[in-house]
Each structure stands twice: as C-alpha cells, then as structure tokens.
Amino acid sequence: MATMRAAVFVEKNRIVLEDKPVPEVGPLDALVRITTTTICGTDVHILRGEYPVAKGLTVGHEPVGVIERLGSQVRGFVEGQRVIAGAITPSGQSYACLCGCGSQDGPDTRHGFRAIGGWKFGNTIDGCQAEYVLVPDALANLCPIPDGLSDEQVLMCPDIMSTGFSGAERGEVNIGDTVAVFALGPIGLCAVAGARLKGATTIIGVDAVAERMSVARQLGATHVVNFKDGNVVEQIMALTDGRGVDVAIEALGTQGTFESALRVLRPGGRLSSLGVYSSDLRIPLDAFAAGLGDYSIVTTLCPGGKERMRRLMAVVQSGGVDLSPLVTHRFKLDDIEAAYELFAHQRDGVMKVAITP
Amino acid sequence: MATMRAAVFVEKNRIVLEDKPVPEVGPLDALVRITTTTICGTDVHILRGEYPVAKGLTVGHEPVGVIERLGSQVRGFVEGQRVIAGAITPSGQSYACLCGCGSQDGPDTRHGFRAIGGWKFGNTIDGCQAEYVLVPDALANLCPIPDGLSDEQVLMCPDIMSTGFSGAERGEVNIGDTVAVFALGPIGLCAVAGARLKGATTIIGVDAVAERMSVARQLGATHVVNFKDGNVVEQIMALTDGRGVDVAIEALGTQGTFESALRVLRPGGRLSSLGVYSSDLRIPLDAFAAGLGDYSIVTTLCPGGKERMRRLMAVVQSGGVDLSPLVTHRFKLDDIEAAYELFAHQRDGVMKVAITP
Amino acid sequence: MATMRAAVFVEKNRIVLEDKPVPEVGPLDALVRITTTTICGTDVHILRGEYPVAKGLTVGHEPVGVIERLGSQVRGFVEGQRVIAGAITPSGQSYACLCGCGSQDGPDTRHGFRAIGGWKFGNTIDGCQAEYVLVPDALANLCPIPDGLSDEQVLMCPDIMSTGFSGAERGEVNIGDTVAVFALGPIGLCAVAGARLKGATTIIGVDAVAERMSVARQLGATHVVNFKDGNVVEQIMALTDGRGVDVAIEALGTQGTFESALRVLRPGGRLSSLGVYSSDLRIPLDAFAAGLGDYSIVTTLCPGGKERMRRLMAVVQSGGVDLSPLVTHRFKLDDIEAAYELFAHQRDGVMKVAITP
Amino acid sequence: MATMRAAVFVEKNRIVLEDKPVPEVGPLDALVRITTTTICGTDVHILRGEYPVAKGLTVGHEPVGVIERLGSQVRGFVEGQRVIAGAITPSGQSYACLCGCGSQDGPDTRHGFRAIGGWKFGNTIDGCQAEYVLVPDALANLCPIPDGLSDEQVLMCPDIMSTGFSGAERGEVNIGDTVAVFALGPIGLCAVAGARLKGATTIIGVDAVAERMSVARQLGATHVVNFKDGNVVEQIMALTDGRGVDVAIEALGTQGTFESALRVLRPGGRLSSLGVYSSDLRIPLDAFAAGLGDYSIVTTLCPGGKERMRRLMAVVQSGGVDLSPLVTHRFKLDDIEAAYELFAHQRDGVMKVAITP
C-alpha cells in the first residue's frame, strides 16, 4: 500500500508530519495530488486545541493540485487535470444544499442540516496538508484551473478569498456604499477587495499593522484607520461626517471589533460577520437602538463548491484582484512544522505561506 | 383658538387628559379628527418613564379618523375623507427614505438618517390620543379607508399589524417554512398571521396565556408551546424532529426570548426581532456556532407610509386576516386614564383597547 | 430479466402500453415502484408530436411510489419507503445547480447548463407512466411522503403544484398585492393557490370554463373574469379601478394571454410566465412603455429536487392548500390509452387523472 | 418679470433658443441656475417628433447648477449651493415611490402609477437646456455636489450614468459573471462601467465604432466584438466557449440587439434592457426555450432622486469610474442649435456635448 507524507494533529500544540496510506478512492471521490496548499488561522486554532478535531486527522483545507484518480461515478474530468476544491465541500444533494445553504450541509443530521457541516477537509475528514487529498462529492467540488494561472495565483480561492468576498456579498454592498472592515488579516483584506468589487466607494480598513494597512490600500481601501490612534468609532464617524457606514464587516472574531462594527453602522445598516468567536458576544442596547434600528447582523461561513471556485478564479484571471502580495513566505511540505511555528506566532510580517509537497 | 382634549405625558407614571390648542395646519400637513385610536405597549413604557419623551407631549401613534383640514400643498385628498396614517410617518424625501429605510428617517441628522427617526407621533411630535392630530408629510402618509371597513377593523394597521407582518417579511418566510414566534401579545399574534400569509406551513407560537394561545391558533399557529410546560427550546426541537425552524420571530424584547429564538434556528436560519429591549443582549457562543452558522439576526421598526397602510387594509378587506378578536375593551377618550390603568397592568385579559373621542 | 408495463411513445399520435425490462439500478439511482402517477398537458404535446422525444421512450414525469431498490451510493433511505420525486430531477452538482438553476441542469453541455436540461423523466430518460421508474441522482431527488398523506394528496407536488407556485414566487408576490392569473387549467389553479399563499389580497382568475372558475374561487381567487364576457384587459382594469395588477401570471402559453398579462400590469409590475409557447411572442410597443416601464418578464420551469418536494408536501399536510378537487378521473395503468384519449380531448370536465399500476 | 434663454421644442425638427420668463418658485420647488447641461439621445427623438412633447416646452433633463432660490418648505439646503438633480424626479410620496418605483411616479393617475411618469424635466415640465430650471419636489431631488468635483465630472450622473449602471444592477450582476453589452453609446458605455463595478469578470462590448470600442476597454470591457466582423451571437458564444453570458444588457432599442441579447444568454440568464424601442418586439420561440428556460427580461428607466445622485457622485469622487472621455464637444447655450445639429447627426465622433449658459 502506497504511503504519503501528511501533517497530522497529534495533540494540543503538536501538528507533525507523518506517513499515512494514500487514500482509497470511492465511487464519488477524486484523489488529488497536492501541488500547493497553505495554512489558515483556523489551523492554528486546531494546533492550540481551541477548535477540537480528532487525533490523527490530517489538517488543511486549501487544496491546489492535480487529479490523480477519479471515482467510478465522477464524469467530466480527466486525470492529470489541474484543479482546486473549496475549503467547504458541499454535497449539493442534502436538504441544506438544496436550500442554498451548502456550508451547513449535514447529510446525516438534523434533517440535512448541521452547523459548519460543509467544512469537512481537516475538520471531519482528512485535509490537504499532505501529498494527496481525497475530495468528497467530486462532481460538485473539483474545479479546473484556467490555463495561465499559477498555483499561487489561485491558492487563496478555496478559503480566504471566498470568505472575504462573502463578507461583502452577504453585507449586500451596493454601488456607492460606505463600508468599514475591522481587522486586515488575510480575510479582512479579501473583504476589502470584495467590497470594492461590489461597488463600494468609501472603504475604511481598520488595523494597526503598517504592512496590512498598505496592502489594504492596494486592494481598494480608500481610508485606513489605526486603532492605536484613538477611538475607532469616533475616527470612523468623523471620516463619514457623522453618518456612519452602510455595511460593517467584522473579520477578527472579538467583542471589541464586533461592537465597534455595530456602533459605526448607520440606522438600517448591515453588520456582516466573518470572524470565528471564542466567547459569548454582547450587543449593547444603545448601539442596537433597543432593537428598533432596522439593523441586520449576518454571519457567513466560506462558500464552497465548484461554481464558486470557478467564479473566484475568473476574478483572478480578469486581473480584478491581485492577492499575490499576501503570499509572504514559502515552505516545502517537509518543513511544515517550521511554517506553523512562523505563522502561529505571526513572525516576520507573515500573511500567508505557500506549502509545496 | 379652538381647543381639544389630549392625553399628555406629564411626568413618570402620569399621562393625563388635558386641554390643548387644536394644531395649526402647515402647507405639508393634514389635520385629522380622531374617531378611534388605541394604546400600545410602547405607550406604557412612556408612562413608566422607561422610554423618554418631552413633558407635555400628546402620546399615541395609531390614528383612525377623518380629514378635517388639508395643508395648501396636499393634493389628492378631500376633507371629510376617512383615513388612517401609520405609526411611523416617513417623509419619503430624506436620504434614508430614498434608501428604503423610512423608519430611520432623520431629515436633519446624520445625513438623513436617525435611529427610530421615522417614529414621530407621540414620540417627537404630538400624537393621536386626542381629538385631533396633525399628520406630517401628509402626501406620503394619509391613506383612505376602503368603503365597508369599520374603524376597529383598521385600527391595528398603523402599528401592530405592520410590525407583526414585518417580522415575517424581514424574516424572509417562504412557502413551506417552519416558523416559531416567541410571545403572543398583539405583535406576536400579528407575526403569526404574517407568517401564515407568507406561506409558512408549520407555525409554532410560544406563550403561557391561554387566551393568547387560542387566538394564535385562530390566526394560523399550527402548534402552541407553553413555556411553563418545560424548556421551550427542547419542546420546539422535539416538535420539529430535531431540525429546528427556518425563521424565529422574537416579539417580546427579553434576553430569554431572544436566546431561545437563536437556539431553535436551523443552521442558516433567520432570527427576526421585533421586541423593544431594555438591556444589553447576549449571544451565546454555542447558539451562534462561533459565528460560522450562516445565521442572520434582523431587527425591524414598524414600516409606515400610505402604501404600506393601503396594503394592510387590503389584507383586512380580503378577509385574509381577522384581528377583531384583539380588541377586547373599549373606552371613551375621556376615560383614557382608566384605559391606561387596565392596559398597563394587563388586567381582565386585555389585548388591545379601542379609544373613541 | 424482469419486465414491466410502460406507456411508450411510439410515433406521433401513438402512446401505447408495452412490455419493457425493469431498469437496472446504478450506484446513484433508485428504482421506484409506481403506485400513482398522472398525465400532464406536456405529455399531450408529446403524443401529438409537438414536443419531440425519442421513439420508444417511456413517458410521464409525476411519480408517486415506493422505493424498490437503492443504488450502492444512496444512503439515508430505506427500501419500502413511500416517496415522490419532482418532474425535474436536478443533480445538485452541476455548475447550473450550484448557481441555483437546477431546472437548466446540463452536466455535459454548455459548461453545466442546458435549457430545460433538468427535465429528464419522459423527456431524455424513461418516465414514470410505468410499473417502475429509475430516479437519477436519487440522493437529491427522492423525498419521503409524510405519514398520513395519500398518494392522491401528493400527486400534484412533482409538477403542477411546483410549477404553479413558482409563478407566484418568481413573480415576487408580496403581502397586499393584486395578481391576475391567465388560464385556470391545473397550473393556473395552482398559481392562484400560490398567490394566496404568498399574501396576495386581490387575485383575479381568467378563464371561461365554469368548473375551473369555481375551483379557482375555492383556491383563493377573489374575482374571476370570463374572457367570453368581453375584453379581458378592460375587465381587469375596471376591477382594479384603473390601477392594474402588481403581478400577472401567464399559465397557458399563447400570444393572447401573454399580451393581456402585459397590458394589465401596473408600471413596474412583473409578468410571470409559466406557459409552454408554440410560436414566437410579440411584445407590443405600447404595452411595454417602449422599454421604459420598469416591467419584468420572467419565465420558470417547474422547480425540482427533494427539498422542494418536502416543502410542497408540508403545504398539503398543513391544510394550506387542498388540490384534491383537481383529480377528476381515475384509471388503471392498463387503461392509460383511454386516459390519454379523455385527457387530450379535455372530455367530461377532466382536470387531472390519477393512474394506478 | 425676469426672462431667460431656453431651448424650446417648437415643432418637428425645430428646437430653438427663445426667451421665456424665469419660473416662479412654489413652496416645494427650487430654482436652479444652470451652469452645465447636455443633450441626450432622447432629446433627438423629441427633436425629430418621434417622442411627443408639448409645443413650447423647454427640453433637457440633465441639470448641473447652483441653487438660486428655495421654496418656502425646502429646508436643509442653502442658496448658492452647487447641486445636481436626476433626469427623473420622483416625489418620494406617491404610492409608486413608496413601492420603490419612483421612475413610474404618477401622483394623479392610476392610483399613483404612471408609466414613465417620474420623467418630468423636458417631458411634462420645462427642462434644463436653459438658464434656469425649476426642480420639483426639491427635498427629494436636489443633491449637493461634493467639493472638488467639476461640473463636467458630474454631468453624466443625472441620466447616462444612472441609466447605464441600472442595467447592471437590475441585471443582478454578481462577482464572477460574464456580461455582454449591446451597443456602446454613452449608456452602453456606462453599462460596461456598471458591470465592472458590480464584479463582472468577463465583459463583452458590442459595437462597430472604433472610438467607442476603445472607450469601452478603458471602462472595463475585457472583450469587444465588432458586429461587422460576422454574426454577433456566434462571436460571443465562441468567446464564452459555448456557455453564453449570465447577463446581457441591451442599450440601443432595436429588435436586432434585443434578439441577440436573448440568444447569447445561458439558460437562467437575465436580459436587462435599457433601450428606447420604436416598434413591437419579437421574442423568437427557440431563443426563449418555449418559455421554459428560466429567462428574465427586465427593463429600467433611469433611477432618480437625491440619494441616487449622491451615490453616483461618490463613484466619481472615489475614482472608480472616469467618464470624462465621453464629453467630446463643448458649446455655449447660445449655440445649442449647432450642438443639436452635430449630436443628432453623430458627426465628428461626438459622444456627449457639454452646454454652458
């Protein structure tokens, strides 16, 4: 039986490279040989034991690779084709999926729904920080890479770009909107790009790291606010001449950013939340107009599926958004433990790393 | 100068009937002689000093009456016409209104937005618990009563019905949805009726007052859950076979109902909040799937304007919804202090009172 | 090899009952033993050679039955379970499906799209006027029948009800809307029911057959207009006091009904077209305000998939709509040729027939 | 009584400059001194007698100017302020406006609706090719010009830009969409810009004039198709590898462009029509999939009102779209007849002219 190298969650604070068997391919699956992948902030939560996964699971959910073998029922693709798959891999066939809720896909639970159930790679099945990954429901999830795009150019599509853009989409950004994005990590930066793609004209990024603020400007932020320069809410209200923003995108997952996002909204505005929270949230009565302000709060888990991936790669191909500045470091899969070390501690100005087996 | 009787907020715990001048009619206004009005839960908050209004203000925001005099610029109506106006009276001409946000209409503030700014009657201008009320922006707000409808038949349109229905509308209830409504006061009952009107097939009402539960069934609830019979979340999860509801409507304004509403949602579901809260809200981390459950929380302030009123009266006229069981008590305007006494203490099974000058 | 009886298209004007092998079950399929099915107007087009299908094809696309055998990859169902499937059977996994366009599902053509490609039964694969039918992509398409519902109660769900309701849904009917439905055959009658379910308050049905007009009233029409009583447009404009309707639903497929539907729309209104046309359509310049009237014309092919079927059966179960008056005649499968004879000539007041193997 | 110079429709083929009284200002009006305006294709239709207006009417509907005098009820503005108003001037207060249908605003007809009723300037009231124009419902329609923007920079906002963008908005362009725009006149060019602003990644412009095709590329077209190079439908299907486009925008108003737009749509696609047609339209049966292709056809009249104008000027200010290449010629108001001569005959590569009193 063939074996492969894979980054495996062993226990809290230990993700290590191990040998595992290359997976067997069921009728609905595709085996993809990974050519490039990356590490996500969520993987760091897993590493630290903050997000529980099974011991022995291969982590990673951002696959770029080549089709090695197709399941017997998977038509329309050929072995050797370059493909990506989304971090979220909906089946397309559950009640949740047929409701348009593929990220909450739970074939076997709650009548087709399960919270976060669409996220399988590196969560409920083996992920892609490995030489090979098995893509489930391959018909719905494999997406060919257009000619001319490099692995790194599409590396952000499976998760960061899909998530960030969804912040603007679910926030229903319209032409002429004013948008604030709280925290300019990779997802916040993609939210900035998404807001611009949807026609926002004033886009205010909030962070304190100079490099991130600089990349935000490249991606479309018209203003950046440094939270170390004083009260963020006051700064944004001043920038908008007291009006507030139409859409506030939360991209960190803390009470502070959530609350500031709510406080800068104009009445009737939308708070689009992307962050992964780690404690209860508080909605202050005044910021919420006692429930009478026509506010909306929406949360979104990274949309997946091959149509989503096709669209995101089309954005890259059209030159509409260039996320290459986000890949700041490159590692071999054999050195992934060092990559985790760097990324988890946010050393050396790292934004995203590219991992190549 | 002509005078009239009006219920006036004097100080905390004192709303009294006083003589005031009949208002003068500006070019954009209409003077309406009130024939029937009612008391709202919000008026009780005002009475108790929980919602601050200016001393000397006439309270009340649910006018049914007859046009007494039209401003010079108000065309298309005739004096003597029977009309209603919404509790919320948007100008139709502010930035907020032209954004579709008339309830947050603030002509002179925050560039056209002001939280709750569309609510003027009995809040920022004199209201309609009086012999006469001045309707601002009359062109946008006066709506003729169709022939054949009595005052009491349209008395719920200005507020209760508009608010309750909006709970289902903003919750985006679709054909075949399962909906839970938390608290079956007048607004919750109208939310039940609204959910049915929008095609929900399973509608679960939550309360503990037998009369309200009974009216809920008349208005379309397929199930009622008594919160005194045990954990509401468990009861609803059992009723839905573990799936949860597509839309949960909060119609009370407490942490308990808000939280239960969130806990019974299926992933990707919508919490539509109508209640007026009096303290900060807490979103429990688990009920929120850490921000990854694709949940939406939307709040709505009663939609107003003459088109809204026209549609609601069309619902009454079509026989689609019969809210007459809600009017349980009737008072003369001269006896309004007794009406407040009864209503504020929820005595004698009162749901809504009709007040006639 | 087991054989079964099946209604087969032989040539123009000949659909006959023949023996065919019981289909073999692939990994993604389910074999369903038909207990009840029906004949659709489209089948009559096929019979007459107006809609081309392959010779030898089994016709019929409205299956109610029992799972006989499940493909190896079809989990979550059990043999012996009572189920339906939609007339349209989307895979859930093509680009079209993942765009929310399952009725135009074309796995192998135009990059995942094919016009009408989601309609497979009795069109591109063998249908269900037979003892058995093979359901493709069974995971996405089999839907269990709730306890307590008879075959006839759910017989309209696969096509007529899904199509008719979609007329109101895609017309975006709102609470308080005025809607006109042109032609009160089974689909038009379901459009009436759908408009009511979505909150329309004035629903005007147009036809000339007394029984249909009578059923329309039972299903929610507030007015019926007989096109033999004079100009339909004038009658509807008179009924609406010159305003016109918010939504007009076309349910026949002729220039006359299409054009009348357009002419009764208020500016900014929506024409929701369900009919199958047999010649080019003409949009009169004046009825279209020269392209400046903010009109929308939308067409819809019957939505399918198990979530849709689940919701429609929930409507039946809730008592919200009772379509049993539509089943006017019953035949054994062995007598299906007589059923076609009756149905194709619209004899004896037939609306829908129930066929039982 | 003060007089002013104004371009007046005298009779077919004669628009001449005449002296007229400066209008008197009613309570809801504002008098604006025009500093820059332009000529629209619709004005040419008026000139030729193809679109009927009253003899003696001042034409023009794209005002840029300075507030000269405010009506008694118009608060929140100051005389001397630089402003624009939209070509369409909704009241904000009719049933149509309160339905979100301000372009079809008809206060006195069809219960608040009138087709094209929101277009008043140079159509039903005196327009702005004059020294002064009276803006009706000034509260809803005057919009201050942000500091730093020149007259020419905002000259396209009142009509061309609002109309063109609406083609993309009503077409519901999403991130990753493929869009075709038929005819690259000023409106088509703005539709290209609008499609890009909404996130389209493939934008195909269709025309035959080299300058227009070149400007289209500057504004975001990724491809241009010359209809003189062969069948447009085939060219677009080839460019999209046989898939077709998600949204087709018609910006001319002919059967040919309308029909091509329909033929290049993928099933389930949207045809967004902006053109002013001059004869009946034909929908070919095959291009329409006999009514079963889930196609939508939507038409849009230029959205107006001050919030719309504010947003469009924000787009200009943000640098998101630069329409200055469209102003190819400049004239004094005194020379407007020569401007009409040039523009009507499309001489000298004219796209738009700037007219300054």
mmCIF file of C-alpha atoms in Angstrom, chain C residues 102 187 257 334:
data_model
loop_
_atom_site.group_PDB
_atom_site.id
_atom_site.type_symbol
_atom_site.label_atom_id
_atom_site.label_comp_id
_atom_site.label_asym_id
_atom_site.label_seq_id
_atom_site.Cartn_x
_atom_site.Cartn_y
_atom_site.Cartn_z
ATOM 1 C CA GLY C 102 -31.321 23.222 -11.298
ATOM 2 C CA ILE C 187 -51.203 25.034 -13.414
ATOM 3 C CA THR C 257 -52.751 35.524 -22.754
ATOM 4 C CA ASP C 334 -53.650 -0.836 -18.203
#
